PDB file of C-alpha atoms (C1' of nucleotides) in Angstrom:
ATOM      1  CA  UNK A  27    -118.684  -5.091  54.370  1.00  0.00           C
ATOM      2  CA  UNK A  28    -116.210  -2.335  53.984  1.00  0.00           C
ATOM      3  CA  UNK A  29    -116.148   0.820  52.062  1.00  0.00           C
ATOM      4  CA  UNK A  30    -113.780   3.568  53.025  1.00  0.00           C
ATOM      5  CA  UNK A  31    -115.646   4.679  56.175  1.00  0.00           C
ATOM      6  CA  UNK A  32    -115.682   1.117  57.485  1.00  0.00           C
ATOM      7  CA  UNK A  33    -111.973   0.687  56.774  1.00  0.00           C
ATOM      8  CA  UNK A  34    -111.201   4.021  58.410  1.00  0.00           C
ATOM      9  CA  UNK A  35    -113.306   2.985  61.425  1.00  0.00           C
ATOM     10  CA  UNK A  36    -111.348  -0.262  61.587  1.00  0.00           C
ATOM     11  CA  UNK A  37    -108.044   1.584  61.366  1.00  0.00           C
ATOM     12  CA  UNK A  38    -108.957   3.936  64.187  1.00  0.00           C
ATOM     13  CA  UNK A  39    -110.097   0.986  66.256  1.00  0.00           C
ATOM     14  CA  UNK A  40    -106.987  -1.151  65.907  1.00  0.00           C
ATOM     15  CA  UNK A  41    -104.269   1.487  65.639  1.00  0.00           C
ATOM     16  CA  UNK A  42    -103.939   2.362  69.353  1.00  0.00           C
ATOM     17  CA  UNK A  43    -103.710  -1.350  70.230  1.00  0.00           C
ATOM     18  CA  UNK A  44    -101.033  -2.119  67.651  1.00  0.00           C
ATOM     19  CA  UNK A  45     -98.808   0.929  67.513  1.00  0.00           C
ATOM     20  CA  UNK A  46     -95.508   0.411  69.326  1.00  0.00           C
ATOM     21  CA  UNK A  47     -96.378  -3.183  70.191  1.00  0.00           C
ATOM     22  CA  UNK A  48     -94.117  -6.096  69.312  1.00  0.00           C
ATOM     23  CA  UNK A  49     -95.447  -8.996  67.231  1.00  0.00           C
ATOM     24  CA  UNK A  50     -94.691 -12.297  68.913  1.00  0.00           C
ATOM     25  CA  UNK A  51     -96.485 -14.775  66.689  1.00  0.00           C
ATOM     26  CA  UNK A  52     -98.490 -15.006  63.478  1.00  0.00           C
ATOM     27  CA  UNK A  53    -100.983 -17.829  62.985  1.00  0.00           C
ATOM     28  CA  UNK A  54    -102.232 -18.408  59.451  1.00  0.00           C
ATOM     29  CA  UNK A  55    -105.120 -20.882  59.441  1.00  0.00           C
ATOM     30  CA  UNK A  56    -106.270 -20.201  55.893  1.00  0.00           C
ATOM     31  CA  UNK A  57    -103.713 -18.710  53.505  1.00  0.00           C
ATOM     32  CA  UNK A  58    -106.044 -18.779  50.513  1.00  0.00           C
ATOM     33  CA  UNK A  59    -107.410 -15.267  50.308  1.00  0.00           C
ATOM     34  CA  UNK A  60    -107.564 -13.309  47.059  1.00  0.00           C
ATOM     35  CA  UNK A  61    -103.867 -13.974  46.826  1.00  0.00           C
ATOM     36  CA  UNK A  62    -102.056 -16.501  49.022  1.00  0.00           C
ATOM     37  CA  UNK A  63    -100.753 -14.999  52.240  1.00  0.00           C
ATOM     38  CA  UNK A  64     -96.954 -15.154  51.848  1.00  0.00           C
ATOM     39  CA  UNK A  65     -94.908 -16.961  54.497  1.00  0.00           C
ATOM     40  CA  UNK A  66     -92.529 -14.014  54.309  1.00  0.00           C
ATOM     41  CA  UNK A  67     -94.997 -12.002  56.389  1.00  0.00           C
ATOM     42  CA  UNK A  68     -93.526 -13.819  59.388  1.00  0.00           C
ATOM     43  CA  UNK A  69     -90.570 -11.448  59.076  1.00  0.00           C
ATOM     44  CA  UNK A  70     -92.780  -9.188  61.181  1.00  0.00           C
ATOM     45  CA  UNK A  71     -92.318 -11.461  64.182  1.00  0.00           C
ATOM     46  CA  UNK A  72     -90.071  -9.928  66.807  1.00  0.00           C
ATOM     47  CA  UNK A  73     -90.583  -6.421  65.488  1.00  0.00           C
ATOM     48  CA  UNK A  74     -92.560  -3.432  66.640  1.00  0.00           C
ATOM     49  CA  UNK A  75     -95.500  -2.160  64.605  1.00  0.00           C
ATOM     50  CA  UNK A  76     -94.479   1.452  64.153  1.00  0.00           C
ATOM     51  CA  UNK A  77     -97.698   2.798  62.612  1.00  0.00           C
ATOM     52  CA  UNK A  78    -101.049   1.783  61.162  1.00  0.00           C
ATOM     53  CA  UNK A  79    -102.168   3.746  58.109  1.00  0.00           C
ATOM     54  CA  UNK A  80    -104.783   3.542  55.399  1.00  0.00           C
ATOM     55  CA  UNK A  81    -104.557   4.078  51.639  1.00  0.00           C
ATOM     56  CA  UNK A  82    -107.899   3.718  49.891  1.00  0.00           C
ATOM     57  CA  UNK A  83    -109.425   0.596  51.381  1.00  0.00           C
ATOM     58  CA  UNK A  84    -106.042  -0.898  52.223  1.00  0.00           C
ATOM     59  CA  UNK A  85    -104.767  -1.023  55.785  1.00  0.00           C
ATOM     60  CA  UNK A  86    -101.009  -0.866  56.221  1.00  0.00           C
ATOM     61  CA  UNK A  87     -99.144  -2.171  59.266  1.00  0.00           C
ATOM     62  CA  UNK A  88     -95.699  -0.614  59.170  1.00  0.00           C
ATOM     63  CA  UNK A  89     -92.589  -2.073  60.768  1.00  0.00           C
ATOM     64  CA  UNK A  90     -88.848  -1.851  60.369  1.00  0.00           C
ATOM     65  CA  UNK A  91     -88.445  -4.965  58.177  1.00  0.00           C
ATOM     66  CA  UNK A  92     -91.476  -4.253  55.983  1.00  0.00           C
ATOM     67  CA  UNK A  93     -95.172  -3.492  55.669  1.00  0.00           C
ATOM     68  CA  UNK A  94     -98.194  -5.783  55.917  1.00  0.00           C
ATOM     69  CA  UNK A  95    -100.866  -4.778  53.398  1.00  0.00           C
ATOM     70  CA  UNK A  96    -104.377  -5.811  54.326  1.00  0.00           C
ATOM     71  CA  UNK A  97    -107.625  -5.557  52.370  1.00  0.00           C
ATOM     72  CA  UNK A  98    -110.990  -6.580  53.809  1.00  0.00           C
ATOM     73  CA  UNK A  99    -112.678  -7.391  50.488  1.00  0.00           C
ATOM     74  CA  UNK A 100    -116.454  -7.675  50.729  1.00  0.00           C
ATOM     75  CA  UNK A 101    -116.817  -9.510  54.010  1.00  0.00           C
ATOM     76  CA  UNK A 102    -113.584  -8.973  55.921  1.00  0.00           C
ATOM     77  CA  UNK A 103    -113.289  -7.693  59.440  1.00  0.00           C
ATOM     78  CA  UNK A 104    -110.516  -7.107  61.984  1.00  0.00           C
ATOM     79  CA  UNK A 105    -110.819  -7.188  65.759  1.00  0.00           C
ATOM     80  CA  UNK A 106    -108.585  -6.813  68.758  1.00  0.00           C
ATOM     81  CA  UNK A 107    -109.105  -9.705  71.162  1.00  0.00           C
ATOM     82  CA  UNK A 108    -107.217 -11.447  73.913  1.00  0.00           C
ATOM     83  CA  UNK A 109    -104.841 -14.074  72.654  1.00  0.00           C
ATOM     84  CA  UNK A 110    -106.260 -17.515  73.309  1.00  0.00           C
ATOM     85  CA  UNK A 111    -109.893 -16.863  72.472  1.00  0.00           C
ATOM     86  CA  UNK A 112    -110.749 -19.892  70.342  1.00  0.00           C
ATOM     87  CA  UNK A 113    -110.856 -19.262  66.599  1.00  0.00           C
ATOM     88  CA  UNK A 114    -114.179 -19.621  64.838  1.00  0.00           C
ATOM     89  CA  UNK A 115    -114.849 -20.560  61.261  1.00  0.00           C
ATOM     90  CA  UNK A 116    -113.367 -17.956  58.875  1.00  0.00           C
ATOM     91  CA  UNK A 117    -110.928 -16.585  61.451  1.00  0.00           C
ATOM     92  CA  UNK A 118    -108.069 -16.847  58.984  1.00  0.00           C
ATOM     93  CA  UNK A 119    -105.194 -14.990  60.630  1.00  0.00           C
ATOM     94  CA  UNK A 120    -104.058 -13.988  64.112  1.00  0.00           C
ATOM     95  CA  UNK A 121    -101.290 -11.454  64.578  1.00  0.00           C
ATOM     96  CA  UNK A 122    -100.368 -11.908  68.221  1.00  0.00           C
ATOM     97  CA  UNK A 123     -98.613  -9.237  70.253  1.00  0.00           C
ATOM     98  CA  UNK A 124     -96.202  -9.695  73.114  1.00  0.00           C
ATOM     99  CA  UNK A 125     -98.765  -8.090  75.459  1.00  0.00           C
ATOM    100  CA  UNK A 126    -101.121 -11.057  74.851  1.00  0.00           C
ATOM    101  CA  UNK A 127    -103.463  -9.024  72.647  1.00  0.00           C
ATOM    102  CA  UNK A 128    -104.272 -10.302  69.181  1.00  0.00           C
ATOM    103  CA  UNK A 129    -105.370  -8.814  65.868  1.00  0.00           C
ATOM    104  CA  UNK A 130    -107.753 -11.333  64.334  1.00  0.00           C
ATOM    105  CA  UNK A 131    -108.681 -11.210  60.641  1.00  0.00           C
ATOM    106  CA  UNK A 132    -112.001 -12.801  59.713  1.00  0.00           C
ATOM    107  CA  UNK A 133    -113.281 -12.991  56.138  1.00  0.00           C
ATOM    108  CA  UNK A 134    -115.982 -15.490  55.120  1.00  0.00           C
ATOM    109  CA  UNK A 135    -115.875 -14.772  51.386  1.00  0.00           C
ATOM    110  CA  UNK A 136    -112.089 -14.541  51.251  1.00  0.00           C
ATOM    111  CA  UNK A 137    -112.053 -11.653  48.775  1.00  0.00           C
ATOM    112  CA  UNK A 138    -109.701  -9.883  51.137  1.00  0.00           C
ATOM    113  CA  UNK A 139    -105.922  -9.994  51.124  1.00  0.00           C
ATOM    114  CA  UNK A 140    -102.911  -9.958  53.385  1.00  0.00           C
ATOM    115  CA  UNK A 141     -99.593  -9.307  51.691  1.00  0.00           C
ATOM    116  CA  UNK A 142     -96.085  -8.324  52.706  1.00  0.00           C
ATOM    117  CA  UNK A 143     -93.691  -5.896  51.123  1.00  0.00           C
ATOM    118  CA  UNK A 144     -90.171  -4.930  52.073  1.00  0.00           C
ATOM    119  CA  UNK A 145     -89.998  -1.997  49.678  1.00  0.00           C
ATOM    120  CA  UNK A 146     -91.880   1.312  49.627  1.00  0.00           C
ATOM    121  CA  UNK A 147     -95.487   0.177  50.272  1.00  0.00           C
ATOM    122  CA  UNK A 148     -97.106   2.916  48.194  1.00  0.00           C
ATOM    123  CA  UNK A 149     -95.188   1.551  45.198  1.00  0.00           C
ATOM    124  CA  UNK A 150     -96.663  -1.913  45.653  1.00  0.00           C
ATOM    125  CA  UNK A 151     -98.585  -3.051  42.576  1.00  0.00           C
ATOM    126  CA  UNK A 152    -101.893  -2.854  44.429  1.00  0.00           C
ATOM    127  CA  UNK A 153    -101.333   0.702  45.600  1.00  0.00           C
ATOM    128  CA  UNK A 154     -99.194   2.288  42.907  1.00  0.00           C
ATOM    129  CA  UNK A 155    -102.017   3.180  40.523  1.00  0.00           C
ATOM    130  CA  UNK A 156    -104.680   4.321  42.934  1.00  0.00           C
ATOM    131  CA  UNK A 157    -106.382   7.671  42.458  1.00  0.00           C
ATOM    132  CA  UNK A 158    -106.430  10.415  45.096  1.00  0.00           C
ATOM    133  CA  UNK A 159    -107.947  10.066  48.536  1.00  0.00           C
ATOM    134  CA  UNK A 160    -111.512  11.406  48.443  1.00  0.00           C
ATOM    135  CA  UNK A 161    -111.043  13.476  51.595  1.00  0.00           C
ATOM    136  CA  UNK A 162    -107.825  15.085  50.369  1.00  0.00           C
ATOM    137  CA  UNK A 163    -107.488  18.502  48.737  1.00  0.00           C
ATOM    138  CA  UNK A 164    -106.247  16.800  45.607  1.00  0.00           C
ATOM    139  CA  UNK A 165    -109.721  15.430  45.007  1.00  0.00           C
ATOM    140  CA  UNK A 166    -111.572  18.479  43.742  1.00  0.00           C
ATOM    141  CA  UNK A 167    -113.960  19.453  40.942  1.00  0.00           C
ATOM    142  CA  UNK A 168    -111.220  20.448  38.495  1.00  0.00           C
ATOM    143  CA  UNK A 169    -109.484  17.131  38.952  1.00  0.00           C
ATOM    144  CA  UNK A 170    -112.680  15.125  38.462  1.00  0.00           C
ATOM    145  CA  UNK A 171    -113.838  17.169  35.486  1.00  0.00           C
ATOM    146  CA  UNK A 172    -110.512  16.725  33.726  1.00  0.00           C
ATOM    147  CA  UNK A 173    -110.339  13.017  34.522  1.00  0.00           C
ATOM    148  CA  UNK A 174    -113.837  12.578  33.048  1.00  0.00           C
ATOM    149  CA  UNK A 175    -113.015  14.138  29.675  1.00  0.00           C
ATOM    150  CA  UNK A 176    -111.822  10.895  28.112  1.00  0.00           C
ATOM    151  CA  UNK A 177    -114.264   8.642  29.925  1.00  0.00           C
ATOM    152  CA  UNK A 178    -117.389   7.546  28.105  1.00  0.00           C
ATOM    153  CA  UNK A 179    -118.720   5.411  30.957  1.00  0.00           C
ATOM    154  CA  UNK A 180    -121.587   6.360  33.227  1.00  0.00           C
ATOM    155  CA  UNK A 181    -120.787   8.563  36.177  1.00  0.00           C
ATOM    156  CA  UNK A 182    -121.501   5.927  38.795  1.00  0.00           C
ATOM    157  CA  UNK A 183    -118.907   3.527  37.432  1.00  0.00           C
ATOM    158  CA  UNK A 184    -116.563   6.462  36.938  1.00  0.00           C
ATOM    159  CA  UNK A 185    -116.574   7.503  40.603  1.00  0.00           C
ATOM    160  CA  UNK A 186    -116.373   3.868  41.745  1.00  0.00           C
ATOM    161  CA  UNK A 187    -113.210   3.337  39.683  1.00  0.00           C
ATOM    162  CA  UNK A 188    -110.219   3.347  42.036  1.00  0.00           C
ATOM    163  CA  UNK A 189    -108.114   5.063  39.401  1.00  0.00           C
ATOM    164  CA  UNK A 190    -110.504   8.018  39.489  1.00  0.00           C
ATOM    165  CA  UNK A 191    -110.735   8.239  43.277  1.00  0.00           C
ATOM    166  CA  UNK A 192    -110.341   5.601  45.962  1.00  0.00           C
ATOM    167  CA  UNK A 193    -112.843   4.549  48.554  1.00  0.00           C
ATOM    168  CA  UNK A 194    -116.174   5.294  46.873  1.00  0.00           C
ATOM    169  CA  UNK A 195    -117.993   1.975  46.917  1.00  0.00           C
ATOM    170  CA  UNK A 196    -121.509   1.040  45.936  1.00  0.00           C
ATOM    171  CA  UNK A 197    -123.383   2.428  48.931  1.00  0.00           C
ATOM    172  CA  UNK A 198    -121.751   5.822  49.031  1.00  0.00           C
ATOM    173  CA  UNK A 199    -121.735   6.205  45.229  1.00  0.00           C
ATOM    174  CA  UNK A 200    -125.515   5.823  45.260  1.00  0.00           C
ATOM    175  CA  UNK A 201    -125.859   8.256  48.149  1.00  0.00           C
ATOM    176  CA  UNK A 202    -123.529  10.931  46.780  1.00  0.00           C
ATOM    177  CA  UNK A 203    -125.178  10.905  43.342  1.00  0.00           C
ATOM    178  CA  UNK A 204    -128.568  11.325  44.948  1.00  0.00           C
ATOM    179  CA  UNK A 205    -127.403  14.219  47.110  1.00  0.00           C
ATOM    180  CA  UNK A 206    -125.814  15.871  44.066  1.00  0.00           C
ATOM    181  CA  UNK A 207    -128.936  15.363  41.923  1.00  0.00           C
ATOM    182  CA  UNK A 208    -127.038  13.504  39.207  1.00  0.00           C
ATOM    183  CA  UNK A 209    -128.499  10.499  37.391  1.00  0.00           C
ATOM    184  CA  UNK A 210    -126.170   7.513  37.879  1.00  0.00           C
ATOM    185  CA  UNK A 211    -126.282   6.562  34.189  1.00  0.00           C
ATOM    186  CA  UNK A 212    -125.235   9.977  32.922  1.00  0.00           C
ATOM    187  CA  UNK A 213    -122.020   9.655  30.892  1.00  0.00           C
ATOM    188  CA  UNK A 214    -119.069  10.979  32.899  1.00  0.00           C
ATOM    189  CA  UNK A 215    -117.913  13.240  30.070  1.00  0.00           C
ATOM    190  CA  UNK A 216    -121.274  15.054  29.793  1.00  0.00           C
ATOM    191  CA  UNK A 217    -121.249  16.373  33.349  1.00  0.00           C
ATOM    192  CA  UNK A 218    -120.444  20.053  33.872  1.00  0.00           C
ATOM    193  CA  UNK A 219    -117.730  21.446  36.099  1.00  0.00           C
ATOM    194  CA  UNK A 220    -120.450  22.956  38.242  1.00  0.00           C
ATOM    195  CA  UNK A 221    -122.109  19.570  38.724  1.00  0.00           C
ATOM    196  CA  UNK A 222    -118.781  17.988  39.573  1.00  0.00           C
ATOM    197  CA  UNK A 223    -118.241  20.701  42.154  1.00  0.00           C
ATOM    198  CA  UNK A 224    -121.442  19.581  43.860  1.00  0.00           C
ATOM    199  CA  UNK A 225    -120.650  15.894  43.448  1.00  0.00           C
ATOM    200  CA  UNK A 226    -117.203  16.264  45.023  1.00  0.00           C
ATOM    201  CA  UNK A 227    -118.747  18.140  47.931  1.00  0.00           C
ATOM    202  CA  UNK A 228    -121.368  15.413  48.442  1.00  0.00           C
ATOM    203  CA  UNK A 229    -118.855  12.544  48.217  1.00  0.00           C
ATOM    204  CA  UNK A 230    -116.734  14.170  50.911  1.00  0.00           C
ATOM    205  CA  UNK A 231    -119.784  14.977  52.991  1.00  0.00           C
ATOM    206  CA  UNK A 232    -121.272  11.492  52.882  1.00  0.00           C
ATOM    207  CA  UNK A 233    -117.957   9.764  53.627  1.00  0.00           C
ATOM    208  CA  UNK A 234    -117.186  12.092  56.521  1.00  0.00           C
ATOM    209  CA  UNK A 235    -120.649  11.683  57.985  1.00  0.00           C
ATOM    210  CA  UNK A 236    -120.323   7.896  57.784  1.00  0.00           C
ATOM    211  CA  UNK A 237    -116.879   7.907  59.419  1.00  0.00           C
ATOM    212  CA  UNK A 238    -118.249  10.052  62.204  1.00  0.00           C
ATOM    213  CA  UNK A 239    -120.801   7.411  63.188  1.00  0.00           C
ATOM    214  CA  UNK A 240    -118.600   4.370  62.618  1.00  0.00           C
ATOM    215  CA  UNK A 241    -119.594   3.345  59.103  1.00  0.00           C
ATOM    216  CA  UNK A 242    -122.615   1.502  57.763  1.00  0.00           C
ATOM    217  CA  UNK A 243    -123.696  -1.818  59.185  1.00  0.00           C
ATOM    218  CA  UNK A 244    -125.822  -3.746  56.700  1.00  0.00           C
ATOM    219  CA  UNK A 245    -125.390  -7.371  57.547  1.00  0.00           C
ATOM    220  CA  UNK A 246    -122.249  -8.128  59.403  1.00  0.00           C
ATOM    221  CA  UNK A 247    -120.024  -5.099  59.579  1.00  0.00           C
ATOM    222  CA  UNK A 248    -118.756  -4.440  63.066  1.00  0.00           C
ATOM    223  CA  UNK A 249    -115.983  -2.171  64.146  1.00  0.00           C
ATOM    224  CA  UNK A 250    -112.918  -3.642  65.787  1.00  0.00           C
ATOM    225  CA  UNK A 251    -114.575  -3.280  69.189  1.00  0.00           C
ATOM    226  CA  UNK A 252    -117.659  -5.205  68.025  1.00  0.00           C
ATOM    227  CA  UNK A 253    -119.918  -2.160  67.779  1.00  0.00           C
ATOM    228  CA  UNK A 254    -122.041  -1.692  64.658  1.00  0.00           C
ATOM    229  CA  UNK A 255    -121.910   1.415  62.459  1.00  0.00           C
ATOM    230  CA  UNK A 256    -124.877   3.722  62.503  1.00  0.00           C
ATOM    231  CA  UNK A 257    -124.807   5.283  59.053  1.00  0.00           C
ATOM    232  CA  UNK A 258    -127.558   2.991  57.794  1.00  0.00           C
ATOM    233  CA  UNK A 259    -130.055   5.314  59.447  1.00  0.00           C
ATOM    234  CA  UNK A 260    -128.850   8.138  57.209  1.00  0.00           C
ATOM    235  CA  UNK A 261    -129.039   6.309  53.881  1.00  0.00           C
ATOM    236  CA  UNK A 262    -131.308   8.179  51.452  1.00  0.00           C
ATOM    237  CA  UNK A 263    -131.472   5.741  48.526  1.00  0.00           C
ATOM    238  CA  UNK A 264    -129.317   2.647  49.048  1.00  0.00           C
ATOM    239  CA  UNK A 265    -131.528  -0.296  50.004  1.00  0.00           C
ATOM    240  CA  UNK A 266    -134.691   1.782  49.473  1.00  0.00           C
ATOM    241  CA  UNK A 267    -135.595   0.725  45.912  1.00  0.00           C
ATOM    242  CA  UNK A 268    -139.397   0.980  45.335  1.00  0.00           C
ATOM    243  CA  UNK A 269    -139.790   3.262  48.370  1.00  0.00           C
ATOM    244  CA  UNK A 270    -140.631   6.960  48.144  1.00  0.00           C
ATOM    245  CA  UNK A 271    -137.948   9.589  47.601  1.00  0.00           C
ATOM    246  CA  UNK A 272    -137.337  11.404  50.860  1.00  0.00           C
ATOM    247  CA  UNK A 273    -137.225  14.725  49.005  1.00  0.00           C
ATOM    248  CA  UNK A 274    -140.057  14.578  46.448  1.00  0.00           C
ATOM    249  CA  UNK A 275    -142.001  11.399  47.357  1.00  0.00           C
ATOM    250  CA  UNK A 276    -141.714   9.938  43.860  1.00  0.00           C
ATOM    251  CA  UNK A 277    -141.012   6.197  43.847  1.00  0.00           C
ATOM    252  CA  UNK A 278    -137.282   5.465  43.705  1.00  0.00           C
ATOM    253  CA  UNK A 279    -135.995   3.323  40.840  1.00  0.00           C
ATOM    254  CA  UNK A 280    -133.694   0.344  41.269  1.00  0.00           C
ATOM    255  CA  UNK A 281    -131.548  -0.727  38.326  1.00  0.00           C
ATOM    256  CA  UNK A 282    -128.279  -2.634  37.830  1.00  0.00           C
ATOM    257  CA  UNK A 283    -125.136  -0.899  36.741  1.00  0.00           C
ATOM    258  CA  UNK A 284    -122.156  -3.156  36.230  1.00  0.00           C
ATOM    259  CA  UNK A 285    -123.933  -5.908  38.221  1.00  0.00           C
ATOM    260  CA  UNK A 286    -124.308  -3.600  41.210  1.00  0.00           C
ATOM    261  CA  UNK A 287    -127.610  -2.510  42.643  1.00  0.00           C
ATOM    262  CA  UNK A 288    -128.257   1.132  41.873  1.00  0.00           C
ATOM    263  CA  UNK A 289    -131.050   3.208  43.370  1.00  0.00           C
ATOM    264  CA  UNK A 290    -131.975   6.724  42.299  1.00  0.00           C
ATOM    265  CA  UNK A 291    -134.840   9.178  42.171  1.00  0.00           C
ATOM    266  CA  UNK A 292    -136.044   9.701  38.590  1.00  0.00           C
ATOM    267  CA  UNK A 293    -137.296  13.185  39.479  1.00  0.00           C
ATOM    268  CA  UNK A 294    -134.440  14.532  41.613  1.00  0.00           C
ATOM    269  CA  UNK A 295    -131.577  13.045  39.593  1.00  0.00           C
ATOM    270  CA  UNK A 296    -131.082  14.244  36.025  1.00  0.00           C
TER     271      UNK A 296
ATOM    272  C1'  DC B  28    -105.844   3.027  25.525  1.00  0.00           C
ATOM    273  C1'  DG B  29    -111.002   2.328  27.270  1.00  0.00           C
ATOM    274  C1'  DA B  30    -115.169  -0.563  28.032  1.00  0.00           C
ATOM    275  C1'  DG B  31    -117.383  -4.757  29.477  1.00  0.00           C
ATOM    276  C1'  DG B  32    -117.807  -9.022  31.611  1.00  0.00           C
ATOM    277  C1'  DG B  33    -116.133 -13.051  34.243  1.00  0.00           C
ATOM    278  C1'  DA B  34    -113.732 -14.563  38.076  1.00  0.00           C
ATOM    279  C1'  DC B  35    -112.710 -15.283  42.918  1.00  0.00           C
ATOM    280  C1'  DC B  36    -115.687 -17.191  47.662  1.00  0.00           C
ATOM    281  C1'  DT B  37    -119.338 -18.120  51.455  1.00  0.00           C
ATOM    282  C1'  DG B  38    -123.669 -17.422  53.478  1.00  0.00           C
ATOM    283  C1'  DG B  39    -128.197 -15.387  53.989  1.00  0.00           C
ATOM    284  C1'  DT B  40    -132.653 -14.762  51.872  1.00  0.00           C
ATOM    285  C1'  DT B  41    -136.247 -15.794  48.604  1.00  0.00           C
ATOM    286  C1'  DG B  42    -139.234 -18.572  46.004  1.00  0.00           C
ATOM    287  C1'  DC B  43    -140.917 -22.865  44.210  1.00  0.00           C
TER     288       DC B  43
ATOM    289  C1'  DT C   1    -138.742 -28.813  55.077  1.00  0.00           C
ATOM    290  C1'  DG C   2    -135.617 -28.994  51.021  1.00  0.00           C
ATOM    291  C1'  DC C   3    -133.233 -27.211  47.497  1.00  0.00           C
ATOM    292  C1'  DA C   4    -131.997 -24.105  43.789  1.00  0.00           C
ATOM    293  C1'  DA C   5    -131.441 -19.455  42.439  1.00  0.00           C
ATOM    294  C1'  DC C   6    -130.091 -15.072  43.491  1.00  0.00           C
ATOM    295  C1'  DC C   7    -127.952 -11.469  46.041  1.00  0.00           C
ATOM    296  C1'  DA C   8    -124.176  -9.109  48.953  1.00  0.00           C
ATOM    297  C1'  DG C   9    -119.970  -3.745  51.218  1.00  0.00           C
ATOM    298  C1'  DG C  10    -114.559  -5.268  46.053  1.00  0.00           C
ATOM    299  C1'  DT C  11    -111.514  -5.222  42.314  1.00  0.00           C
ATOM    300  C1'  DC C  12    -108.294  -7.758  39.345  1.00  0.00           C
ATOM    301  C1'  DC C  13    -107.724  -9.572  34.860  1.00  0.00           C
ATOM    302  C1'  DC C  14    -108.902 -11.043  30.354  1.00  0.00           C
ATOM    303  C1'  DT C  15    -110.977 -10.020  25.881  1.00  0.00           C
ATOM    304  C1'  DC C  16    -112.570  -7.020  22.389  1.00  0.00           C
TER     305       DC C  16
END
DNA sequence: CGAGGGACCTGGTTGC
DNA sequence: TGCAACCAGGTCCCTC
């Protein structure tokens, strides 16, 4: 499900319901996610959630005793519901608030995570080595060009590497490379500063546009209010292998890069 | 250090 | 209809 726009959509959806609310109960039905959910997360009970933030694709629930770190993996989803609505299959965790509302975490594939830290959350091992936020000023052409100098991998893997920049997943990597006219297999260290200028602009543009409409719903992504995202209608290449390029009409090519489906236009992307 | 591939899971779709 | 194979929005971790 989630790339950065979907996680940001989730954050915006749940934040107003959680901020300044007190946690009264935490129900863990299935602790086996990517890492086991620690029992210590129950330290949150009795405390107010002071803020909900996002770093990369991680959601952070801040409180006085510590921070819950949540990742939605490939199939995870969070919703705000009324406490007492019966749990379905794959509803792994409920964080119940004293106002009878409930944050429910659902994740069929269980690639997601829910961890707890009592120290500075940005220093947590999952977050400490992440690259810059794609929508921040720090992520610019100079940064990307310099980071690419020592990297002999193809540009698609390079921009999907969280140490390069966070939040660019498979869908938006395909889209941004198309919009920038860069072939996904081009080695990262052969791309000019000028091309990186365009690529940075397109990454920011495509992520912002997706956030604006609530993310991309392919199969099962739904925002925390149950609404789908509408970015699918704006996809230029992802999921369109063998169809015609929307710019030049040439048939798009679909290949695999690092086991991930990759679609590009052989004429528009060099 | 960087690159490449396997691993973790379930469920939907495709093809025989 | 049944069943196996393959595919899916992520990313850590091991080997070379």
